[in-house]
PDB file of C-alpha atoms in Angstrom:
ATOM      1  CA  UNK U   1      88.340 120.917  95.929  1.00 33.00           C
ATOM      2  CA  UNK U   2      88.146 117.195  95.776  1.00 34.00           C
ATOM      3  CA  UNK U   3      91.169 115.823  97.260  1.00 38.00           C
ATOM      4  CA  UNK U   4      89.586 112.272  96.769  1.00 39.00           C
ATOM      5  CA  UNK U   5      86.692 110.447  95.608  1.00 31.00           C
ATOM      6  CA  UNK U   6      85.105 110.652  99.166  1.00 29.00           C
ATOM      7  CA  UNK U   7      86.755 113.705 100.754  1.00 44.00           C
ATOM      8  CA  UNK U   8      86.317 117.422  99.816  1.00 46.00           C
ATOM      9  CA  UNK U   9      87.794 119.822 101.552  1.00 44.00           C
ATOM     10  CA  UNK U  10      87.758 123.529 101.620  1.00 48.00           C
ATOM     11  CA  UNK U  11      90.772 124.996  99.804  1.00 52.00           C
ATOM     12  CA  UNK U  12      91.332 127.166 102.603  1.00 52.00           C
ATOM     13  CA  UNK U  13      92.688 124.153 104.330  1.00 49.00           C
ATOM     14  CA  UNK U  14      95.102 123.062 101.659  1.00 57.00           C
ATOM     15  CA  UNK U  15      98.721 123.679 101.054  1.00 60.00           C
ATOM     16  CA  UNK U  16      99.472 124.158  97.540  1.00 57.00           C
ATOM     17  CA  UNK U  17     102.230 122.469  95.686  1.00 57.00           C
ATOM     18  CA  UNK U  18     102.138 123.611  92.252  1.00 59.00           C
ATOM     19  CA  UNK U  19      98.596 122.841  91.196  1.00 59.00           C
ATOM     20  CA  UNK U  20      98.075 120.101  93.823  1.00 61.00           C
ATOM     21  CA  UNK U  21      96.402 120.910  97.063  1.00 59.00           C
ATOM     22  CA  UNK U  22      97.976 118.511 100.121  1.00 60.00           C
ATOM     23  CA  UNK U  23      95.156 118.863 103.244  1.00 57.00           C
ATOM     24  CA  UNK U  24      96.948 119.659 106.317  1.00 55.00           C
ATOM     25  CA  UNK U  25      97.090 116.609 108.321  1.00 51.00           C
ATOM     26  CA  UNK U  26      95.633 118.149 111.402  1.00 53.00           C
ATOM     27  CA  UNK U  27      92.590 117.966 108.934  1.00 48.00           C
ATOM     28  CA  UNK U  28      93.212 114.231 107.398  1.00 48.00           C
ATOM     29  CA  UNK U  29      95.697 111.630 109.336  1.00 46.00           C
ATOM     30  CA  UNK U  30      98.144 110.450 112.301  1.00 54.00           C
ATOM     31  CA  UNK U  31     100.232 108.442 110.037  1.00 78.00           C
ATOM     32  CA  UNK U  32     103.659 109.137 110.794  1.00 84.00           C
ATOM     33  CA  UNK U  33     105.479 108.658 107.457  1.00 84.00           C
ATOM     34  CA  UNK U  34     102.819 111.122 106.309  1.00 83.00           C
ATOM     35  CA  UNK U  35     103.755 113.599 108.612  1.00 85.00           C
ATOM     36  CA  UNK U  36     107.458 113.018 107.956  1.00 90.00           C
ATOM     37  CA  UNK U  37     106.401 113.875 104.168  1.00 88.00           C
ATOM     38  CA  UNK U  38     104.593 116.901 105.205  1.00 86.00           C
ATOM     39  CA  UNK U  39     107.431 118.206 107.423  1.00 91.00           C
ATOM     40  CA  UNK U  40     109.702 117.430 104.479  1.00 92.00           C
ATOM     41  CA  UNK U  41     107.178 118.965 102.123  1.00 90.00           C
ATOM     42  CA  UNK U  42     107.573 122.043 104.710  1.00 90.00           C
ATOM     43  CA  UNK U  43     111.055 122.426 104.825  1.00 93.00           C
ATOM     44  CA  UNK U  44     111.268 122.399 101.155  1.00 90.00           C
ATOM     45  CA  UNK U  45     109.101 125.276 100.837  1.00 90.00           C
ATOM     46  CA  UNK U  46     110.984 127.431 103.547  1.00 91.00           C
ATOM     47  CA  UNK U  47     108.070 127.082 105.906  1.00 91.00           C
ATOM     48  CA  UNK U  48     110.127 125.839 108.813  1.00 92.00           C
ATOM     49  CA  UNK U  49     108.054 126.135 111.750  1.00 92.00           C
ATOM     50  CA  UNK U  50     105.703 123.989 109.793  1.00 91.00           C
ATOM     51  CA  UNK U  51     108.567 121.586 109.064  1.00 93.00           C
ATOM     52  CA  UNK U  52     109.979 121.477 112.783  1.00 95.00           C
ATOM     53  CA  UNK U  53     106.325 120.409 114.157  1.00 93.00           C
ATOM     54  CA  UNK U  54     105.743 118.207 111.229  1.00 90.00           C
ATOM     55  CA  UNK U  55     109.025 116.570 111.890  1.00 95.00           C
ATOM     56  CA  UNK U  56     108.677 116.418 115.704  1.00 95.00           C
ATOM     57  CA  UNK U  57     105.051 114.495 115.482  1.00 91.00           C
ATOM     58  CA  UNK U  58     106.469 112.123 112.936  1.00 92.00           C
ATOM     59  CA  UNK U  59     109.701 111.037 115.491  1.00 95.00           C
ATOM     60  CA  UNK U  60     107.475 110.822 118.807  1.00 92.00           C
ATOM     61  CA  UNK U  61     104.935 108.777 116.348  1.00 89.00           C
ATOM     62  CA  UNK U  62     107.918 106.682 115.489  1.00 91.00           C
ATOM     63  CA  UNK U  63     110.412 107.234 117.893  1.00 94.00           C
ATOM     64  CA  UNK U  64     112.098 104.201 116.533  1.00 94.00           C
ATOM     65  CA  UNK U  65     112.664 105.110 112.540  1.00 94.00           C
ATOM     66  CA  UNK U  66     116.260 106.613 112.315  1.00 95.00           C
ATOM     67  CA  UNK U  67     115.369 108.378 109.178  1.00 94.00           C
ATOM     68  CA  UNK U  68     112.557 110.658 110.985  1.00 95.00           C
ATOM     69  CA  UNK U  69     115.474 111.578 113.287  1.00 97.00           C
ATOM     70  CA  UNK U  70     117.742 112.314 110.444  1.00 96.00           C
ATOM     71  CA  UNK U  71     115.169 114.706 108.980  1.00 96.00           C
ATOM     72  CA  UNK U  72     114.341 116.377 112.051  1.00 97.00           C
ATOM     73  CA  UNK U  73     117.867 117.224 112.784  1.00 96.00           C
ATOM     74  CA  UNK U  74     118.116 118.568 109.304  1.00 95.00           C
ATOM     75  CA  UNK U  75     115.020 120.961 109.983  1.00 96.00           C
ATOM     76  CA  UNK U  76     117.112 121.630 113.140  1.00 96.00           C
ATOM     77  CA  UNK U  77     119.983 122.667 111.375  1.00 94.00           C
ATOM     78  CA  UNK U  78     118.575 124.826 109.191  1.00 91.00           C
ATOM     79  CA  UNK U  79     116.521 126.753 111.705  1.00 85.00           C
ATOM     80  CA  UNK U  80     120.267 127.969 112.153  1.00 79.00           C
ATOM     81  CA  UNK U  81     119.896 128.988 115.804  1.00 90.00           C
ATOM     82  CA  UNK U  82     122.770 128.059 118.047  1.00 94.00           C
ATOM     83  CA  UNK U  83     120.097 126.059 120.444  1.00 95.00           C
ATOM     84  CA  UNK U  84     118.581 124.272 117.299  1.00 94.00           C
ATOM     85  CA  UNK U  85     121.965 123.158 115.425  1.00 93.00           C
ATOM     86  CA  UNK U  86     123.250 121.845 119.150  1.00 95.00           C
ATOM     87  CA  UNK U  87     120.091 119.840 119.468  1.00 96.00           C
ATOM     88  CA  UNK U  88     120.147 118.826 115.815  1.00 95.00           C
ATOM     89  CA  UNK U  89     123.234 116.813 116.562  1.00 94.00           C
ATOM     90  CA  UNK U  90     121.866 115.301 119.380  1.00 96.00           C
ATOM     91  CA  UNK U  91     119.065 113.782 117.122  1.00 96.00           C
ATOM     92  CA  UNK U  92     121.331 113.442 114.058  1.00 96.00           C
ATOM     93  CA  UNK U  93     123.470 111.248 116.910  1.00 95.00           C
ATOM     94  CA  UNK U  94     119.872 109.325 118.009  1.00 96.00           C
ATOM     95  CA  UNK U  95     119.571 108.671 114.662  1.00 95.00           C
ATOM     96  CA  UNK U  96     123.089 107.168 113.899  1.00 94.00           C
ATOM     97  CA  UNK U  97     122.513 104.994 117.009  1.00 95.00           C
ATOM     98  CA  UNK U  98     118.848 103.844 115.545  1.00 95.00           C
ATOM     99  CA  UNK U  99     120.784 102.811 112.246  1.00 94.00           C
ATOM    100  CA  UNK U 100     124.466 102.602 111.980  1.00 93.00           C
ATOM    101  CA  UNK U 101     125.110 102.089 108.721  1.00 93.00           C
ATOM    102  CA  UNK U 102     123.279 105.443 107.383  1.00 89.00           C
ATOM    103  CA  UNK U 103     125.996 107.122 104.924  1.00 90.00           C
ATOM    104  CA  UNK U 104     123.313 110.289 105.155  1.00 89.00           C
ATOM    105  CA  UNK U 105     123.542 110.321 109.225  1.00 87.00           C
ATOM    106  CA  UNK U 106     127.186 110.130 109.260  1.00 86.00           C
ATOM    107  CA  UNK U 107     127.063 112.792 106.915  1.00 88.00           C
ATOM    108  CA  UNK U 108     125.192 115.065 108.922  1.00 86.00           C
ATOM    109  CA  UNK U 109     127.037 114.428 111.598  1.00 83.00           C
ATOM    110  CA  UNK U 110     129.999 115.070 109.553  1.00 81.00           C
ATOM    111  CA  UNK U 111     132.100 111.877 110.005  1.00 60.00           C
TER     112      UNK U 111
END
């Protein structure tokens, strides 16, 4: 499948959303908002492993972008375990201290 007027790909490497094939990006990139999509992407459909490592790579990428922090700690949290919601407010907290004024992080955080 022809992911792009250069680039096919077998579809055994694509993730399907609806009829549109995303290429893992292991395969295609080391963008981190890309991987922050992915991970989000993930999440979305329940595959959180996926979402935890997409997540992770995006935020030591970007260690900087408070919103890569926010979604990590929201993969975090719904992993559910006791060890991943405690670390999930450690990020969630990273993330407040990257940006401040994020309604969502507070939020999270539940201030």
């Amino acid at each position: 499948m022809c992911l792009e007027s250069f680039a096919c790909v077998p579809s055994a490497w694509c993730v399907f959303l609806g009829d549109r094939c995303f290429v893992p990006l292991s395969h295609r990139s080391s963008y981190s908002d890309a991987y922050h999509l992915y991970g989000i992407a993930m999440l979305d459909l329940g595959r959180r492993d996926e979402a935890l490592a997409f997540t992770r790579r995006a935020v030591e990428m970007t260690p900087t972008d408070a919103n890569f922090h926010n979604s990590l700690g929201e993969v975090l949290r719904r992993n559910g375990t006791a060890d991943d919601v405690a670390e999930a407010a450690v990020v969630f907290r990273k993330s407040l201290q990257l940006d401040p004024t994020s309604a969502s992080v507070a939020n999270n955080l539940g201030a």
